[in-house]
Coordinates of C-alpha atoms and ligand atoms in Angstrom, one line a residue:
M23 CA -19.8 -6.0 -56.9
P24 CA -16.5 -7.0 -55.3
V25 CA -15.5 -5.3 -52.1
D26 CA -11.8 -4.7 -51.3
P27 CA -11.0 -7.0 -48.3
L28 CA -8.9 -4.1 -47.0
Y29 CA -12.1 -2.3 -46.0
F30 CA -12.9 -5.1 -43.5
F31 CA -9.7 -4.1 -41.6
V32 CA -9.7 -0.3 -42.2
I33 CA -13.3 0.4 -41.2
P34 CA -13.2 -1.5 -37.8
L35 CA -9.8 -0.1 -37.1
A36 CA -11.0 3.5 -37.8
L37 CA -14.0 2.9 -35.5
V38 CA -11.9 1.4 -32.7
L39 CA -9.4 4.3 -33.0
T40 CA -12.2 6.9 -32.9
G41 CA -13.7 5.2 -29.8
L42 CA -10.3 5.2 -28.1
F43 CA -9.7 8.9 -28.9
A44 CA -13.1 9.7 -27.6
A45 CA -12.5 7.7 -24.4
A46 CA -9.1 9.4 -23.9
W47 CA -10.7 12.8 -24.5
V48 CA -13.4 12.2 -21.9
Y49 CA -10.9 10.8 -19.4
D50 CA -8.7 13.8 -19.9
I51 CA -11.5 16.3 -19.3
K52 CA -12.7 14.4 -16.2
T53 CA -9.2 14.2 -14.8
F54 CA -8.5 17.9 -15.4
R55 CA -11.7 19.0 -13.8
R56 CA -11.2 16.7 -10.8
R57 CA -7.6 17.9 -10.3
K58 CA -8.7 21.6 -10.7
S59 CA -11.4 21.4 -8.0
K60 CA -9.2 19.3 -5.7
D61 CA -6.3 21.7 -5.7
E62 CA -8.4 24.6 -4.7
T63 CA -8.6 24.9 -1.0
V64 CA -11.1 27.1 0.9
Y65 CA -9.8 29.3 3.7
R66 CA -11.8 31.5 6.1
C67 CA -10.1 34.4 7.6
V68 CA -10.4 34.5 11.4
N69 CA -9.6 38.2 11.5
C70 CA -12.0 39.8 8.9
K71 CA -14.2 36.7 8.2
R72 CA -13.4 36.8 4.5
I73 CA -13.7 33.5 2.6
F74 CA -11.1 33.0 -0.1
T75 CA -9.6 30.1 -2.0
D76 CA -6.0 29.2 -2.8
I77 CA -5.0 26.8 -5.6
H78 CA -1.9 25.5 -3.6
R79 CA -2.3 22.9 -0.9
T80 CA -0.5 24.8 1.8
P81 CA -1.2 24.5 5.5
L82 CA -1.6 28.3 5.8
A83 CA -2.7 30.9 3.3
R84 CA -2.5 34.7 3.6
C85 CA -5.8 36.6 3.5
P86 CA -6.0 38.9 0.5
N87 CA -7.9 41.4 2.6
C88 CA -6.0 41.8 5.8
G89 CA -2.9 39.7 5.3
K90 CA -3.4 37.3 8.2
Q91 CA -2.3 33.7 7.9
N92 CA -5.3 31.3 8.0
E93 CA -5.8 27.5 8.3
P94 CA -8.0 25.9 5.6
V95 CA -11.7 25.2 6.2
P96 CA -12.1 21.4 6.9
A97 CA -13.4 19.6 3.8
R98 CA -17.1 18.5 3.9
Ligands
ZN115 ZN1 -8.5 38.7 6.6

């Protein structure tokens, strides 16, 4: 039974492309998760002791409870 030589190129090409798409997908998810957790900064209000987060990397964030400006909690 003769096999079309084209299959020797098409099948490995399809496998390589599938692998590359899978790798890109995994990389995208990992990058997205890392960026999401990195951008969220934890703040602790010195006035009412409330702990809150802000997605922006700002030096000061306003407390949603009392409105006081707070510095971020140092990263552990
Ligand atoms: Zn507060």
